[in-house]
Amino acid sequence: MEMECADSHALLAEHNSHDRAISETRGNQNHEHSTTRNPSGMNTSTKDVLNPNTSHQLRYCDSLFTYLLGLNVAVVVFMAVAFGLPNMSNLYFTIHPSASSHGIKLFGIAILTSVLAAFISFLWLDILQRHALRVLSATVRLSILVCLVLGIISFYDAGIGGRAFGFINLFSSFFLFLYYMNSRPSMAFASSNLRLGVRILQKFPQVFYFTGKVVLVQGIWTVIWLGGVLGILSMLTYRLHDANASGYVAIFALLLSYFWTVQVCKNVVHCVVAGTVGEWWYGSSNSETVLRAKVRTLSSSFGSVCLGSLVVAFLSTARTFLDLFPRRGGRQSANACLDWISGIVMHHAQYLNKFAFCHVAIYGSSLGKAGTDTLALLRNRGWTALVNDSLISNVLSVGGLMVGLLSGGIGASWLYVTLNCTETEVALHPEECETFNVVILSFVICSTAAYAICSTISSVLESAVITVFICFAEDPAVFERYHPREHLELVTAWSTYKPDLFLQSV
């Protein structure tokens, strides 16, 4: 133990001396170029960072995608008003009688499950803030248990497919167990970073108020989108039980439209948090920090937010579409390969977006330049391997998945009870009592809306942690200058749990 403490203090001393040397060098450079300022009025020791006390002209980046998002919203609103509202009261999925139409039932169920999802998500966020390490550990252990149980249950399915699925789950549980045993230092490291992120956010409670407003906007968008969905269903109601090209195209377009706007909401929160944490990091925060971050995000950086969100939304739609609908030819078909490829590409695109958006929020860069600068920064620091160690993101995703499954299960069960035919009705009209596709559709709608809400709410914590990570890679010296206590805690965590990566950065 004494040797470990000695090593930790030695690393800390080396890092502090290195930071002071960098600070002195950059200070001299800043003195020589003190009159240089970029068009955005940004100013910092390493790059141009926002000076909140200086009026500056905002640079609008990727503005085309702002107009495309507006067009997307306008089309969905038109579908909701022109087709959804007039036909909602006349939309029935089966011949089973009901006090109100099945369209109105689906609409109300989706809204109620979304409200439930928002409540559970804020509760989940509070638990994660208070018990970070326990939640991180419990989530991995729960994943092991779920895979093990699914593997055992699958062996009861007579056939090669069930046994193959069982072996896959058993192997998954085994590898998750190995990951859990080897990732305890990573859990402690992630927990320390999460605590720092929570401490920063507690200084700016306006961030949580803003997140609540964004969730409200997201809920309104969900209501409008549901109106558009009902409009499409009213035109396809007689072909809903059959697979057809027009139905697939309509569902793909609706999913893309929904995912894009939801991703924009989520990334708006991410950029506001990143801009707030960035100003705090560079010692320029005050009572209007969150307001400035909101103005920058919703004006000059909004086009970049829309562009990055569209990329992830398209990949999410493609993967969801491939997962939900039948694959002709089985899992060995081209669709299965596309599903696997889209999952890998989406994983990397999401992480590139998350880190790049920090540069967008702090430095006002376009998304392309922000992505290039972020990759160069991580490579120079030797931290690219740490980017893939996404323990916090995985835990938040599991939380969102649980909220989505719960809300989707409640919504689908509720709708099934509403429209399920009696035995007599089934005997007389079997085709008009088919409920499978409708129940699956209701599950997708409710679970997708719930997952999106939970993802937006929980992204507050992840955004704070990612911004701390990027700022620490960018300029640790200024962190020590303005926040010495937090700097000491963060450096101690790095030197204790990630000494190899820590040494690469000094």
XYZ file of C-alpha atoms in Angstrom:
506
model
C 0.000 0.000 0.000
C 2.827 2.408 0.815
C 4.469 1.656 -2.530
C 1.166 2.349 -4.354
C 0.765 5.668 -2.525
C 4.348 6.596 -3.322
C 3.842 5.792 -6.994
C 0.626 7.802 -7.069
C 2.269 10.848 -5.466
C 5.229 10.558 -7.842
C 2.920 10.529 -10.848
C 0.965 13.444 -9.420
C 4.109 15.497 -8.844
C 5.334 14.764 -12.365
C 1.978 15.743 -13.847
C 1.770 18.990 -11.862
C 5.272 20.041 -12.875
C 4.413 19.204 -16.496
C 1.191 21.248 -16.299
C 3.034 24.219 -14.819
C 5.594 24.088 -17.614
C 2.829 24.001 -20.211
C 1.014 26.828 -18.462
C 4.129 29.033 -18.451
C 4.824 28.321 -22.128
C 1.230 28.977 -23.155
C 1.086 32.042 -20.980
C 4.043 33.517 -22.859
C 2.403 32.652 -26.165
C -0.859 34.256 -25.072
C 0.978 37.399 -24.013
C 2.613 37.643 -27.425
C -0.718 37.156 -29.229
C -3.064 38.829 -26.765
C -4.577 41.008 -29.475
C -5.506 38.055 -31.720
C -9.102 36.957 -31.585
C -11.144 34.760 -33.881
C -14.467 35.859 -35.410
C -16.373 34.205 -32.582
C -14.555 36.164 -29.937
C -13.145 33.009 -28.363
C -10.030 33.056 -26.211
C -8.101 30.487 -24.193
C -4.623 29.265 -23.340
C -4.582 26.534 -26.009
C -7.328 27.448 -28.454
C -9.824 30.206 -28.938
C -12.335 29.758 -26.126
C -15.414 31.842 -25.483
C -14.872 35.036 -23.543
C -18.266 35.724 -21.968
C -17.484 39.364 -21.294
C -16.810 40.177 -24.959
C -19.505 40.794 -27.541
C -18.821 38.706 -30.622
C -20.328 37.747 -33.946
C -21.607 34.189 -34.067
C -20.447 31.958 -36.924
C -23.294 29.853 -38.261
C -22.108 26.375 -39.279
C -23.891 23.677 -41.330
C -26.984 25.876 -41.674
C -28.456 23.777 -44.503
C -29.394 21.029 -42.063
C -31.336 23.485 -39.918
C -33.652 24.114 -42.872
C -33.895 20.383 -43.601
C -34.966 19.738 -40.015
C -37.591 22.454 -40.351
C -38.852 20.791 -43.529
C -39.010 17.452 -41.727
C -41.094 18.922 -38.908
C -43.367 20.734 -41.371
C -44.101 17.529 -43.319
C -44.982 15.598 -40.161
C -47.204 18.439 -38.918
C -48.978 18.446 -42.283
C -49.520 14.676 -42.101
C -50.873 14.989 -38.563
C -53.264 17.836 -39.387
C -54.375 16.702 -42.836
C -54.710 12.959 -42.242
C -54.161 12.122 -38.570
C -56.702 14.328 -36.808
C -59.606 13.810 -39.272
C -59.231 10.018 -39.278
C -58.230 9.386 -35.677
C -61.792 8.812 -34.497
C -62.485 6.422 -37.394
C -59.373 4.254 -37.110
C -60.071 0.688 -35.958
C -57.562 -2.157 -36.128
C -60.044 -4.970 -35.406
C -63.824 -5.381 -35.430
C -63.948 -5.518 -31.625
C -66.250 -2.667 -30.471
C -64.880 0.089 -28.248
C -66.189 3.245 -26.583
C -63.645 5.253 -28.596
C -61.672 4.428 -31.718
C -58.526 2.330 -31.535
C -56.588 5.259 -32.979
C -57.535 7.466 -30.027
C -56.711 4.589 -27.665
C -53.230 4.196 -29.165
C -52.696 7.955 -29.030
C -53.637 8.175 -25.345
C -51.652 5.081 -24.354
C -48.503 6.447 -25.995
C -48.837 9.779 -24.171
C -49.413 8.157 -20.768
C -46.482 5.750 -21.155
C -44.263 8.686 -22.179
C -45.198 10.579 -19.010
C -44.423 7.457 -16.984
C -41.067 7.149 -18.775
C -40.154 10.756 -17.938
C -40.914 10.213 -14.242
C -38.888 6.984 -14.082
C -36.015 8.594 -16.002
C -35.640 11.504 -13.578
C -35.768 8.994 -10.715
C -33.059 6.922 -12.442
C -30.936 10.063 -12.885
C -31.200 10.892 -9.185
C -30.247 7.343 -8.148
C -27.246 7.370 -10.478
C -26.022 10.667 -9.028
C -26.276 9.422 -5.445
C -24.971 5.862 -5.873
C -22.745 5.910 -8.950
C -20.371 3.043 -8.117
C -23.126 0.736 -6.844
C -25.248 1.344 -9.926
C -22.309 0.717 -12.274
C -21.517 -2.573 -10.560
C -25.147 -3.692 -10.245
C -25.841 -3.005 -13.929
C -23.045 -5.288 -15.119
C -24.086 -8.023 -12.677
C -27.705 -7.724 -13.797
C -26.607 -8.086 -17.426
C -24.756 -11.298 -16.510
C -27.844 -12.666 -14.754
C -30.175 -11.799 -17.641
C -27.930 -13.517 -20.207
C -27.631 -16.575 -17.966
C -31.394 -16.860 -17.441
C -32.124 -16.362 -21.145
C -29.551 -19.013 -21.995
C -31.125 -21.566 -19.655
C -34.656 -20.797 -20.860
C -33.588 -21.133 -24.495
C -32.621 -24.782 -23.988
C -36.290 -25.587 -23.381
C -37.019 -24.628 -26.987
C -36.955 -27.866 -28.968
C -34.795 -27.225 -31.993
C -31.365 -26.136 -33.115
C -32.315 -22.450 -33.149
C -33.276 -22.366 -29.474
C -30.155 -24.225 -28.396
C -27.926 -21.996 -30.509
C -29.500 -18.940 -28.900
C -28.947 -20.529 -25.494
C -25.253 -21.146 -26.160
C -24.839 -17.560 -27.353
C -26.366 -16.221 -24.131
C -24.271 -18.544 -21.965
C -21.089 -17.445 -23.707
C -22.208 -13.814 -23.351
C -22.742 -14.245 -19.620
C -19.302 -15.877 -19.306
C -17.541 -13.047 -21.123
C -19.528 -10.453 -19.165
C -18.344 -12.144 -15.976
C -14.723 -11.901 -17.153
C -15.339 -8.258 -18.072
C -16.803 -7.588 -14.637
C -13.816 -9.135 -12.864
C -11.348 -7.135 -14.965
C -13.255 -3.851 -15.004
C -13.421 -3.056 -11.299
C -10.661 -0.425 -11.614
C -12.584 1.012 -14.578
C -15.725 1.190 -12.436
C -13.925 3.119 -9.714
C -12.400 5.407 -12.349
C -15.768 5.977 -14.035
C -17.367 6.621 -10.656
C -14.778 9.290 -9.788
C -15.339 11.031 -13.134
C -19.086 10.813 -12.648
C -18.863 12.377 -9.182
C -16.895 15.298 -10.611
C -19.470 15.750 -13.363
C -22.295 15.742 -10.813
C -20.473 18.300 -8.663
C -20.092 20.632 -11.636
C -23.739 20.279 -12.649
C -24.873 21.063 -9.115
C -23.352 24.525 -9.578
C -25.691 25.101 -12.533
C -29.214 23.861 -11.661
C -30.524 25.750 -14.714
C -29.186 22.852 -16.803
C -31.745 20.491 -15.270
C -34.560 23.009 -15.781
C -33.551 23.350 -19.419
C -33.462 19.565 -19.802
C -37.020 19.388 -18.477
C -38.108 21.936 -21.105
C -36.387 19.944 -23.855
C -38.165 16.782 -22.685
C -41.454 18.717 -22.851
C -40.654 19.777 -26.427
C -39.761 16.183 -27.192
C -43.108 15.094 -25.769
C -44.945 17.616 -27.950
C -43.031 16.329 -30.959
C -44.027 12.779 -30.022
C -47.686 13.816 -29.957
C -47.382 15.483 -33.383
C -45.476 12.506 -34.770
C -48.142 10.130 -33.470
C -50.684 12.204 -35.364
C -48.621 11.690 -38.510
C -48.377 7.960 -37.795
C -52.139 7.722 -37.408
C -52.512 9.583 -40.685
C -50.320 7.012 -42.432
C -52.171 4.145 -40.734
C -55.506 5.547 -41.859
C -54.312 5.220 -45.461
C -52.757 1.769 -44.947
C -55.270 0.295 -42.511
C -56.542 -2.363 -44.935
C -52.974 -3.415 -45.787
C -51.608 -3.257 -42.258
C -51.638 -7.019 -41.771
C -49.683 -7.700 -44.962
C -46.058 -6.964 -45.834
C -45.903 -4.437 -48.688
C -43.377 -1.983 -50.077
C -45.437 1.157 -49.468
C -45.938 0.250 -45.814
C -42.225 -0.394 -45.293
C -41.251 2.893 -46.946
C -43.772 4.825 -44.857
C -42.615 3.234 -41.597
C -38.933 3.823 -42.456
C -39.611 7.494 -43.241
C -41.612 7.977 -40.047
C -38.932 6.324 -37.900
C -36.205 8.435 -39.511
C -38.228 11.593 -38.948
C -38.811 10.733 -35.297
C -35.253 9.606 -34.538
C -33.762 12.692 -36.176
C -35.773 15.176 -34.117
C -35.215 13.161 -30.940
C -31.464 13.075 -31.582
C -31.519 16.839 -32.098
C -33.217 17.286 -28.707
C -30.678 15.011 -27.036
C -27.687 16.710 -28.658
C -29.023 20.167 -27.836
C -28.902 19.152 -24.168
C -25.426 17.697 -24.722
C -24.111 20.926 -26.271
C -25.651 23.124 -23.572
C -24.036 20.982 -20.873
C -20.714 20.966 -22.753
C -20.754 24.735 -23.198
C -21.574 25.230 -19.523
C -18.868 22.864 -18.277
C -16.391 24.388 -20.740
C -16.897 27.909 -19.388
C -16.603 26.604 -15.826
C -13.392 24.762 -16.744
C -11.738 27.903 -18.105
C -12.788 29.970 -15.108
C -15.184 32.259 -16.971
C -18.518 31.003 -15.632
C -21.089 33.247 -13.970
C -24.845 33.466 -13.486
C -25.455 33.679 -17.254
C -23.269 30.748 -18.268
C -26.152 28.391 -19.068
C -27.989 31.138 -20.958
C -24.955 31.775 -23.170
C -24.575 28.053 -23.811
C -28.240 27.838 -24.837
C -27.945 30.817 -27.193
C -24.869 29.397 -28.924
C -26.403 25.924 -29.225
C -29.735 27.117 -30.608
C -28.207 29.633 -33.024
C -24.702 29.294 -34.467
C -24.182 25.614 -33.600
C -27.689 24.353 -34.342
C -26.866 23.355 -37.930
C -23.978 21.199 -36.714
C -26.282 19.612 -34.138
C -28.794 18.781 -36.884
C -26.100 17.287 -39.143
C -24.622 15.018 -36.481
C -28.081 13.997 -35.326
C -29.133 13.058 -38.867
C -26.192 10.664 -39.266
C -26.992 8.802 -36.047
C -30.745 8.901 -36.742
C -30.324 7.275 -40.160
C -28.190 4.474 -38.724
C -30.617 3.984 -35.817
C -33.547 3.799 -38.228
C -31.786 1.283 -40.461
C -30.908 -0.955 -37.544
C -34.384 -0.717 -35.988
C -35.971 -1.449 -39.361
C -33.800 -4.526 -39.884
C -34.486 -5.784 -36.351
C -38.250 -5.381 -36.484
C -39.220 -6.791 -39.836
C -38.826 -10.318 -41.221
C -35.598 -11.218 -42.944
C -36.147 -13.156 -46.110
C -33.560 -15.891 -46.074
C -32.986 -15.947 -42.335
C -30.102 -14.623 -40.325
C -27.578 -15.683 -42.977
C -29.137 -13.247 -45.439
C -27.813 -9.866 -46.541
C -30.169 -8.176 -44.058
C -28.408 -9.848 -41.131
C -25.039 -8.625 -42.426
C -26.421 -5.113 -42.835
C -27.775 -5.263 -39.283
C -24.344 -6.202 -37.927
C -22.534 -3.572 -39.998
C -25.012 -0.830 -39.084
C -24.564 -1.633 -35.385
C -20.787 -1.219 -35.588
C -20.977 1.956 -37.668
C -23.635 3.448 -35.376
C -21.516 2.729 -32.282
C -18.531 4.625 -33.680
C -20.670 7.418 -35.128
C -22.340 8.008 -31.768
C -19.034 8.284 -29.941
C -17.476 10.525 -32.565
C -20.531 12.771 -32.326
C -20.454 12.904 -28.529
C -16.822 13.997 -28.372
C -17.018 16.233 -31.440
C -20.053 18.074 -30.060
C -17.908 19.186 -27.117
C -15.706 21.102 -29.567
C -18.799 22.405 -31.338
C -20.213 23.730 -28.052
C -16.991 25.166 -26.599
C -15.158 26.457 -29.661
C -17.988 27.074 -32.136
C -16.484 24.765 -34.780
C -18.348 23.092 -37.616
C -19.042 19.408 -37.078
C -16.450 18.287 -39.629
C -13.665 20.377 -38.115
C -14.713 19.412 -34.598
C -14.533 15.713 -35.468
C -11.071 16.084 -37.016
C -9.750 18.112 -34.070
C -11.187 15.665 -31.542
C -9.623 12.615 -33.189
C -6.269 14.391 -33.450
C -6.435 15.397 -29.781
C -7.200 11.871 -28.578
C -4.483 10.356 -30.770
C -1.898 12.863 -29.567
C -2.782 12.122 -25.968
C -2.839 8.374 -26.574
C -6.374 8.109 -25.177
C -8.184 6.536 -28.136
C -8.381 3.215 -26.249
C -10.110 4.927 -23.325
C -12.855 6.236 -25.617
C -14.066 2.666 -26.175
C -14.156 2.018 -22.403
C -17.699 3.391 -22.339
C -18.858 2.031 -18.996
C -20.971 5.056 -18.082
C -22.584 5.150 -21.517
C -23.375 1.430 -21.329
C -25.009 1.827 -17.923
C -27.113 4.741 -19.153
C -28.101 2.717 -22.222
C -29.172 -0.207 -20.039
C -31.283 2.179 -17.963
C -32.900 3.565 -21.110
C -33.489 0.051 -22.409
C -35.225 -0.988 -19.187
C -37.437 2.108 -19.238
C -38.248 1.493 -22.901
C -39.109 -2.173 -22.393
C -41.282 -1.371 -19.375
C -43.202 1.375 -21.168
C -43.484 -0.659 -24.371
C -44.765 -3.694 -22.474
C -47.367 -1.640 -20.639
C -48.504 0.113 -23.814
C -48.705 -3.045 -25.930
C -50.557 -4.995 -23.227
C -53.001 -2.150 -22.702
C -53.793 -1.872 -26.406
C -54.100 -5.656 -26.783
C -56.743 -5.783 -24.040
C -58.575 -2.922 -25.756
C -58.816 -4.396 -29.244
C -58.667 -8.166 -28.622
C -61.639 -9.940 -30.206
C -63.907 -12.435 -28.474
C -64.001 -16.090 -29.563
C -67.211 -15.472 -31.494
C -65.702 -12.502 -33.349
C -62.603 -14.525 -34.203
C -64.721 -17.385 -35.541
C -66.778 -15.078 -37.764
C -64.025 -12.686 -38.927
C -60.587 -14.233 -38.314
C -58.684 -11.893 -40.657
C -60.194 -8.764 -39.111
C -59.231 -9.895 -35.599
C -55.498 -10.218 -36.279
C -53.681 -8.190 -33.604
C -50.031 -9.262 -33.836
C -48.751 -6.498 -36.143
C -50.750 -3.813 -34.348
C -49.493 -4.879 -30.912
C -45.901 -4.963 -32.199
C -46.394 -1.494 -33.683
C -47.749 -0.148 -30.382
C -44.805 -1.703 -28.529
C -42.376 -0.027 -30.934
C -44.074 3.362 -30.576
C -44.273 3.303 -26.761
C -40.824 1.808 -26.179
C -39.131 4.115 -28.702
C -40.691 7.234 -27.188
C -39.807 6.097 -23.652
C -36.220 5.196 -24.564
C -35.774 8.546 -26.297
C -37.032 10.445 -23.251
C -34.795 8.497 -20.865
C -31.827 8.924 -23.198
C -32.286 12.694 -23.307
C -32.612 13.015 -19.534
C -29.684 10.757 -18.658
C -27.463 12.376 -21.303
C -26.952 15.283 -18.887
C -24.555 13.232 -16.765
C -22.789 11.623 -19.712
C -22.297 15.007 -21.376
C -20.674 16.443 -18.263
C -18.282 13.484 -17.995
C -17.353 13.609 -21.698
C -16.726 17.358 -21.549
C -14.462 16.946 -18.526
C -12.600 14.238 -20.445
C -12.098 16.459 -23.514
C -11.139 19.550 -21.499
C -8.679 17.534 -19.408
C -7.054 16.284 -22.601
C -7.095 19.795 -24.076
C -5.789 21.901 -21.199
C -5.146 20.364 -17.752
C -3.015 23.354 -16.726
C -5.880 25.839 -16.747
C -7.951 23.346 -14.754
C -5.319 23.352 -12.008
C -5.173 27.147 -12.094
C -8.900 27.766 -11.619
C -10.023 24.602 -9.788
C -7.077 23.163 -7.837
C -9.156 20.923 -5.550
C -11.066 19.280 -8.406
C -7.821 19.006 -10.379
C -6.170 17.128 -7.529
C -9.072 14.674 -7.275
C -9.160 14.022 -11.023
C -5.402 13.568 -11.355
C -5.410 11.222 -8.365
C -8.134 9.120 -10.016
C -6.183 8.974 -13.280
C -2.892 8.095 -11.602
C -4.557 5.434 -9.438
C -6.844 3.682 -11.913
C -5.340 4.524 -15.335
C -1.586 5.001 -14.692
C -0.530 3.718 -18.129
C -2.735 6.169 -20.037
C -1.899 8.886 -17.523
C 1.833 8.506 -18.228
C 1.210 8.742 -21.981
C -0.316 12.179 -21.519
C 2.498 13.746 -19.467
